Amino acid sequence: MRRVMAIRLFIAIELPDGLKRAFAGLRTPIPGARWVPPEQIHLTLAFLGEVEETAVGHLHDELSRIRIPSFKLRPAGTGCFPGRQRARVLWVGLEPEPHLRDLAAAVQSVLLACGIPQEERPFSPHITLARLKLPAPREVGLFLSGEPKHAFPLVPVREFILFQSRLSSAGAQHVPLHSFPLT
Ligand code: 2AM
């Protein structure tokens, strides 16, 4: 019997290299923090998890039907999930943008229609900079209070991307599989 291979997928917005470097510059010393390598910093729209390779063609066709106008994003301040005392994820937020919310909702509808379960939690746009295994409230407080020296530039968003995440002992490798233009 032929084994069906599954691949780990997510959908994200790629960011300009200069902005990724600027975000990497927000790092502060936090024991045990795993900082996202600058080239991997992205804005996740949806996490799909393991999907059978044979389903990717249909998924691609459905995602390419999405019609959302291109838009601009403005990065906002830093924050953390779930809270400073037990922060697990440190991030940069985004100013509210209706087209981003609509895009995430459209992607989610496609995924649900394709039978890919999605989190019930509302979409909370953020750009993950670090993941923490242990609580570090003092250091996290210092990270959160460190204001960026300059306002971040507006980010033009003209496409979204289906990525494969290849896990290995050296960490995750993100491979863009398909890009979907906005209108
Ligand atoms: P986040 O960092 O924006 O929260 C690629 O791995 C992306 O998919 C990550 O950046 C992460 O988004 C999201 N992701 C990874 N594992 C996940 C999981 N188990 N549940 C939900 N989202 C996940």
PDB file of C-alpha atoms and ligand atoms in Angstrom:
ATOM      1  CA  MET A   1       0.000   0.000   0.000  1.00  0.00           C
ATOM      2  CA  ARG A   2       1.322   3.478  -0.903  1.00  0.00           C
ATOM      3  CA  ARG A   3       2.017   5.657   2.137  1.00  0.00           C
ATOM      4  CA  VAL A   4       0.341   9.078   2.013  1.00  0.00           C
ATOM      5  CA  MET A   5       2.870  11.745   2.914  1.00  0.00           C
ATOM      6  CA  ALA A   6       1.810  14.722   5.026  1.00  0.00           C
ATOM      7  CA  ILE A   7       3.537  18.078   5.112  1.00  0.00           C
ATOM      8  CA  ARG A   8       3.357  20.785   7.759  1.00  0.00           C
ATOM      9  CA  LEU A   9       1.871  23.972   6.322  1.00  0.00           C
ATOM     10  CA  PHE A  10       1.067  27.520   7.313  1.00  0.00           C
ATOM     11  CA  ILE A  11      -0.107  30.638   5.498  1.00  0.00           C
ATOM     12  CA  ALA A  12       1.644  33.927   6.106  1.00  0.00           C
ATOM     13  CA  ILE A  13       2.533  37.365   4.856  1.00  0.00           C
ATOM     14  CA  GLU A  14       6.215  37.794   4.059  1.00  0.00           C
ATOM     15  CA  LEU A  15       7.869  40.981   5.320  1.00  0.00           C
ATOM     16  CA  PRO A  16      10.555  43.180   3.714  1.00  0.00           C
ATOM     17  CA  ASP A  17      14.127  42.247   4.694  1.00  0.00           C
ATOM     18  CA  GLY A  18      14.809  45.697   6.182  1.00  0.00           C
ATOM     19  CA  LEU A  19      11.828  45.376   8.486  1.00  0.00           C
ATOM     20  CA  LYS A  20      12.865  41.886   9.594  1.00  0.00           C
ATOM     21  CA  ARG A  21      16.272  43.292  10.512  1.00  0.00           C
ATOM     22  CA  ALA A  22      14.626  46.182  12.360  1.00  0.00           C
ATOM     23  CA  PHE A  23      12.487  43.714  14.330  1.00  0.00           C
ATOM     24  CA  ALA A  24      15.539  41.601  15.126  1.00  0.00           C
ATOM     25  CA  GLY A  25      17.024  44.821  16.564  1.00  0.00           C
ATOM     26  CA  LEU A  26      14.291  44.821  19.246  1.00  0.00           C
ATOM     27  CA  ARG A  27      15.924  41.847  20.959  1.00  0.00           C
ATOM     28  CA  THR A  28      16.739  42.228  24.629  1.00  0.00           C
ATOM     29  CA  PRO A  29      18.482  39.695  26.868  1.00  0.00           C
ATOM     30  CA  ILE A  30      15.931  37.149  28.131  1.00  0.00           C
ATOM     31  CA  PRO A  31      17.192  33.854  29.572  1.00  0.00           C
ATOM     32  CA  GLY A  32      15.891  30.848  27.646  1.00  0.00           C
ATOM     33  CA  ALA A  33      14.261  32.942  24.889  1.00  0.00           C
ATOM     34  CA  ARG A  34      14.333  31.390  21.420  1.00  0.00           C
ATOM     35  CA  TRP A  35      14.398  34.356  19.049  1.00  0.00           C
ATOM     36  CA  VAL A  36      13.020  33.768  15.567  1.00  0.00           C
ATOM     37  CA  PRO A  37      15.925  34.004  13.075  1.00  0.00           C
ATOM     38  CA  PRO A  38      15.494  37.382  11.298  1.00  0.00           C
ATOM     39  CA  GLU A  39      14.954  35.827   7.848  1.00  0.00           C
ATOM     40  CA  GLN A  40      12.077  33.719   9.236  1.00  0.00           C
ATOM     41  CA  ILE A  41      10.109  36.569  10.830  1.00  0.00           C
ATOM     42  CA  HIS A  42       6.615  36.663   9.229  1.00  0.00           C
ATOM     43  CA  LEU A  43       2.969  37.448   9.912  1.00  0.00           C
ATOM     44  CA  THR A  44       1.002  34.204  10.272  1.00  0.00           C
ATOM     45  CA  LEU A  45      -2.514  34.211   8.816  1.00  0.00           C
ATOM     46  CA  ALA A  46      -3.282  30.566   9.591  1.00  0.00           C
ATOM     47  CA  PHE A  47      -1.590  27.415  10.805  1.00  0.00           C
ATOM     48  CA  LEU A  48      -2.659  24.262   8.961  1.00  0.00           C
ATOM     49  CA  GLY A  49      -0.509  21.624  10.655  1.00  0.00           C
ATOM     50  CA  GLU A  50       0.045  18.330   8.827  1.00  0.00           C
ATOM     51  CA  VAL A  51      -1.801  18.140   5.507  1.00  0.00           C
ATOM     52  CA  GLU A  52      -1.676  15.221   3.082  1.00  0.00           C
ATOM     53  CA  GLU A  53       0.370  16.159   0.041  1.00  0.00           C
ATOM     54  CA  THR A  54      -2.406  14.946  -2.253  1.00  0.00           C
ATOM     55  CA  ALA A  55      -4.742  17.613  -0.781  1.00  0.00           C
ATOM     56  CA  VAL A  56      -2.436  20.539  -1.578  1.00  0.00           C
ATOM     57  CA  GLY A  57      -3.608  20.926  -5.213  1.00  0.00           C
ATOM     58  CA  HIS A  58      -7.229  21.440  -4.157  1.00  0.00           C
ATOM     59  CA  LEU A  59      -6.160  23.744  -1.343  1.00  0.00           C
ATOM     60  CA  HIS A  60      -4.132  25.802  -3.817  1.00  0.00           C
ATOM     61  CA  ASP A  61      -7.123  26.112  -6.189  1.00  0.00           C
ATOM     62  CA  GLU A  62      -9.400  27.272  -3.375  1.00  0.00           C
ATOM     63  CA  LEU A  63      -6.892  29.779  -1.973  1.00  0.00           C
ATOM     64  CA  SER A  64      -6.385  31.274  -5.438  1.00  0.00           C
ATOM     65  CA  ARG A  65     -10.090  32.183  -5.524  1.00  0.00           C
ATOM     66  CA  ILE A  66      -9.645  34.667  -2.670  1.00  0.00           C
ATOM     67  CA  ARG A  67     -10.230  38.254  -3.809  1.00  0.00           C
ATOM     68  CA  ILE A  68      -8.982  40.867  -1.352  1.00  0.00           C
ATOM     69  CA  PRO A  69      -7.436  44.199  -2.386  1.00  0.00           C
ATOM     70  CA  SER A  70      -3.780  44.804  -1.585  1.00  0.00           C
ATOM     71  CA  PHE A  71      -3.258  46.954   1.484  1.00  0.00           C
ATOM     72  CA  LYS A  72      -0.641  48.451   3.770  1.00  0.00           C
ATOM     73  CA  LEU A  73       0.234  47.423   7.294  1.00  0.00           C
ATOM     74  CA  ARG A  74       1.667  49.598  10.009  1.00  0.00           C
ATOM     75  CA  PRO A  75       3.632  47.765  12.704  1.00  0.00           C
ATOM     76  CA  ALA A  76       2.673  48.896  16.203  1.00  0.00           C
ATOM     77  CA  GLY A  77       4.129  48.283  19.652  1.00  0.00           C
ATOM     78  CA  THR A  78       5.411  45.100  21.249  1.00  0.00           C
ATOM     79  CA  GLY A  79       3.312  42.695  23.315  1.00  0.00           C
ATOM     80  CA  CYS A  80       3.222  39.163  24.665  1.00  0.00           C
ATOM     81  CA  PHE A  81       0.938  36.133  24.995  1.00  0.00           C
ATOM     82  CA  PRO A  82      -0.667  35.213  27.333  1.00  0.00           C
ATOM     83  CA  GLY A  83       0.560  37.865  29.770  1.00  0.00           C
ATOM     84  CA  ARG A  84       3.751  39.324  31.165  1.00  0.00           C
ATOM     85  CA  GLN A  85       3.921  36.993  34.183  1.00  0.00           C
ATOM     86  CA  ARG A  86       3.923  33.808  32.098  1.00  0.00           C
ATOM     87  CA  ALA A  87       4.798  35.120  28.642  1.00  0.00           C
ATOM     88  CA  ARG A  88       5.322  32.356  26.073  1.00  0.00           C
ATOM     89  CA  VAL A  89       5.385  34.478  22.925  1.00  0.00           C
ATOM     90  CA  LEU A  90       6.826  37.965  22.376  1.00  0.00           C
ATOM     91  CA  TRP A  91       5.579  39.870  19.366  1.00  0.00           C
ATOM     92  CA  VAL A  92       5.203  43.114  17.432  1.00  0.00           C
ATOM     93  CA  GLY A  93       1.592  44.143  16.882  1.00  0.00           C
ATOM     94  CA  LEU A  94      -0.078  45.833  13.919  1.00  0.00           C
ATOM     95  CA  GLU A  95      -2.393  48.807  13.625  1.00  0.00           C
ATOM     96  CA  PRO A  96      -5.938  47.576  12.849  1.00  0.00           C
ATOM     97  CA  GLU A  97      -6.414  47.022   9.103  1.00  0.00           C
ATOM     98  CA  PRO A  98      -9.804  45.807   7.821  1.00  0.00           C
ATOM     99  CA  HIS A  99      -8.303  44.196   4.696  1.00  0.00           C
ATOM    100  CA  LEU A 100      -5.968  42.112   6.861  1.00  0.00           C
ATOM    101  CA  ARG A 101      -8.892  40.952   8.985  1.00  0.00           C
ATOM    102  CA  ASP A 102     -10.884  40.137   5.825  1.00  0.00           C
ATOM    103  CA  LEU A 103      -7.948  38.242   4.341  1.00  0.00           C
ATOM    104  CA  ALA A 104      -7.509  36.139   7.489  1.00  0.00           C
ATOM    105  CA  ALA A 105     -11.273  35.421   7.532  1.00  0.00           C
ATOM    106  CA  ALA A 106     -11.251  34.428   3.846  1.00  0.00           C
ATOM    107  CA  VAL A 107      -8.278  32.105   4.397  1.00  0.00           C
ATOM    108  CA  GLN A 108      -9.991  30.563   7.406  1.00  0.00           C
ATOM    109  CA  SER A 109     -13.203  29.918   5.421  1.00  0.00           C
ATOM    110  CA  VAL A 110     -11.198  28.167   2.695  1.00  0.00           C
ATOM    111  CA  LEU A 111      -9.377  26.015   5.246  1.00  0.00           C
ATOM    112  CA  LEU A 112     -12.589  25.011   7.007  1.00  0.00           C
ATOM    113  CA  ALA A 113     -14.214  24.205   3.635  1.00  0.00           C
ATOM    114  CA  CYS A 114     -11.178  22.032   2.865  1.00  0.00           C
ATOM    115  CA  GLY A 115     -11.665  20.178   6.166  1.00  0.00           C
ATOM    116  CA  ILE A 116      -8.618  21.694   7.881  1.00  0.00           C
ATOM    117  CA  PRO A 117      -9.555  22.486  11.499  1.00  0.00           C
ATOM    118  CA  GLN A 118      -8.886  26.011  12.701  1.00  0.00           C
ATOM    119  CA  GLU A 119      -8.540  27.562  16.139  1.00  0.00           C
ATOM    120  CA  GLU A 120     -11.780  28.990  17.519  1.00  0.00           C
ATOM    121  CA  ARG A 121      -9.897  31.971  18.941  1.00  0.00           C
ATOM    122  CA  PRO A 122     -10.392  35.192  16.974  1.00  0.00           C
ATOM    123  CA  PHE A 123      -7.514  36.187  14.683  1.00  0.00           C
ATOM    124  CA  SER A 124      -5.097  38.293  16.682  1.00  0.00           C
ATOM    125  CA  PRO A 125      -2.529  39.658  14.220  1.00  0.00           C
ATOM    126  CA  HIS A 126       1.015  39.604  15.568  1.00  0.00           C
ATOM    127  CA  ILE A 127       4.555  39.072  14.355  1.00  0.00           C
ATOM    128  CA  THR A 128       6.284  36.590  16.634  1.00  0.00           C
ATOM    129  CA  LEU A 129       9.811  37.584  17.631  1.00  0.00           C
ATOM    130  CA  ALA A 130      10.547  35.056  20.370  1.00  0.00           C
ATOM    131  CA  ARG A 131       9.215  32.015  22.195  1.00  0.00           C
ATOM    132  CA  LEU A 132       9.892  31.479  25.886  1.00  0.00           C
ATOM    133  CA  LYS A 133       9.978  28.165  27.729  1.00  0.00           C
ATOM    134  CA  LEU A 134      10.225  29.667  31.206  1.00  0.00           C
ATOM    135  CA  PRO A 135       8.558  32.677  32.825  1.00  0.00           C
ATOM    136  CA  ALA A 136      10.833  35.733  32.897  1.00  0.00           C
ATOM    137  CA  PRO A 137       8.516  38.592  33.995  1.00  0.00           C
ATOM    138  CA  ARG A 138      11.284  41.081  34.767  1.00  0.00           C
ATOM    139  CA  GLU A 139      13.132  40.621  31.481  1.00  0.00           C
ATOM    140  CA  VAL A 140       9.861  40.493  29.544  1.00  0.00           C
ATOM    141  CA  GLY A 141       8.892  43.795  31.196  1.00  0.00           C
ATOM    142  CA  LEU A 142      12.145  45.334  29.967  1.00  0.00           C
ATOM    143  CA  PHE A 143      11.495  44.029  26.445  1.00  0.00           C
ATOM    144  CA  LEU A 144       7.964  45.469  26.481  1.00  0.00           C
ATOM    145  CA  SER A 145       9.069  48.868  27.760  1.00  0.00           C
ATOM    146  CA  GLY A 146      11.894  49.268  25.219  1.00  0.00           C
ATOM    147  CA  GLU A 147      10.398  51.623  22.632  1.00  0.00           C
ATOM    148  CA  PRO A 148      11.698  51.324  19.057  1.00  0.00           C
ATOM    149  CA  LYS A 149      13.918  54.318  18.217  1.00  0.00           C
ATOM    150  CA  HIS A 150      12.073  55.042  14.943  1.00  0.00           C
ATOM    151  CA  ALA A 151       8.515  54.470  13.750  1.00  0.00           C
ATOM    152  CA  PHE A 152       8.384  51.410  11.516  1.00  0.00           C
ATOM    153  CA  PRO A 153       7.576  52.082   7.863  1.00  0.00           C
ATOM    154  CA  LEU A 154       4.289  51.047   6.259  1.00  0.00           C
ATOM    155  CA  VAL A 155       4.441  47.562   4.774  1.00  0.00           C
ATOM    156  CA  PRO A 156       2.787  47.131   1.372  1.00  0.00           C
ATOM    157  CA  VAL A 157       1.075  43.731   1.194  1.00  0.00           C
ATOM    158  CA  ARG A 158       0.481  42.457  -2.339  1.00  0.00           C
ATOM    159  CA  GLU A 159       0.365  38.689  -1.773  1.00  0.00           C
ATOM    160  CA  PHE A 160       0.062  35.949   0.795  1.00  0.00           C
ATOM    161  CA  ILE A 161       2.054  32.747   0.799  1.00  0.00           C
ATOM    162  CA  LEU A 162       1.508  29.065   1.529  1.00  0.00           C
ATOM    163  CA  PHE A 163       4.619  27.873   3.366  1.00  0.00           C
ATOM    164  CA  GLN A 164       5.887  24.442   4.235  1.00  0.00           C
ATOM    165  CA  SER A 165       7.624  24.210   7.597  1.00  0.00           C
ATOM    166  CA  ARG A 166      10.297  21.516   7.600  1.00  0.00           C
ATOM    167  CA  LEU A 167      11.252  20.593  11.125  1.00  0.00           C
ATOM    168  CA  SER A 168      14.714  19.295  11.923  1.00  0.00           C
ATOM    169  CA  SER A 169      17.084  19.197  14.878  1.00  0.00           C
ATOM    170  CA  ALA A 170      18.570  22.442  13.502  1.00  0.00           C
ATOM    171  CA  GLY A 171      15.157  24.174  13.786  1.00  0.00           C
ATOM    172  CA  ALA A 172      12.383  24.871  11.306  1.00  0.00           C
ATOM    173  CA  GLN A 173      13.026  25.717   7.686  1.00  0.00           C
ATOM    174  CA  HIS A 174      10.252  27.716   5.969  1.00  0.00           C
ATOM    175  CA  VAL A 175       9.822  26.919   2.281  1.00  0.00           C
ATOM    176  CA  PRO A 176       7.445  29.082   0.199  1.00  0.00           C
ATOM    177  CA  LEU A 177       5.284  26.731  -1.919  1.00  0.00           C
ATOM    178  CA  HIS A 178       2.795  29.087  -3.594  1.00  0.00           C
ATOM    179  CA  SER A 179       2.190  32.808  -3.590  1.00  0.00           C
ATOM    180  CA  PHE A 180      -1.337  34.227  -4.039  1.00  0.00           C
ATOM    181  CA  PRO A 181      -1.581  37.796  -5.329  1.00  0.00           C
ATOM    182  CA  LEU A 182      -4.032  40.248  -3.779  1.00  0.00           C
ATOM    183  CA  THR A 183      -6.166  42.177  -6.253  1.00  0.00           C
TER     184      THR A 183
HETATM  185  P1  2AM B   1       2.822  32.595  15.266  1.00  0.00           P
HETATM  186  O1  2AM B   1       4.257  32.513  15.617  1.00  0.00           O
HETATM  187  O2  2AM B   1       2.513  33.759  14.401  1.00  0.00           O
HETATM  188  O3  2AM B   1       1.927  32.504  16.428  1.00  0.00           O
HETATM  189  C1  2AM B   1       4.888  28.714  11.492  1.00  0.00           C
HETATM  190  O4  2AM B   1       5.315  27.686  12.345  1.00  0.00           O
HETATM  191  C2  2AM B   1       3.851  29.573  12.175  1.00  0.00           C
HETATM  192  O5  2AM B   1       2.703  28.824  12.456  1.00  0.00           O
HETATM  193  C3  2AM B   1       4.354  30.100  13.489  1.00  0.00           C
HETATM  194  O6  2AM B   1       4.931  31.363  13.277  1.00  0.00           O
HETATM  195  C4  2AM B   1       3.147  30.123  14.378  1.00  0.00           C
HETATM  196  O7  2AM B   1       2.495  31.372  14.316  1.00  0.00           O
HETATM  197  C5  2AM B   1       2.216  29.121  13.737  1.00  0.00           C
HETATM  198  N1  2AM B   1       2.181  27.868  14.505  1.00  0.00           N
HETATM  199  C6  2AM B   1       3.159  26.968  14.644  1.00  0.00           C
HETATM  200  N2  2AM B   1       2.768  25.937  15.396  1.00  0.00           N
HETATM  201  C7  2AM B   1       1.501  26.175  15.725  1.00  0.00           C
HETATM  202  C8  2AM B   1       0.539  25.478  16.474  1.00  0.00           C
HETATM  203  N3  2AM B   1       0.805  24.296  17.040  1.00  0.00           N
HETATM  204  N4  2AM B   1      -0.657  26.045  16.620  1.00  0.00           N
HETATM  205  C9  2AM B   1      -0.949  27.221  16.061  1.00  0.00           C
HETATM  206  N5  2AM B   1      -0.078  27.940  15.331  1.00  0.00           N
HETATM  207  C10 2AM B   1       1.127  27.419  15.165  1.00  0.00           C
END
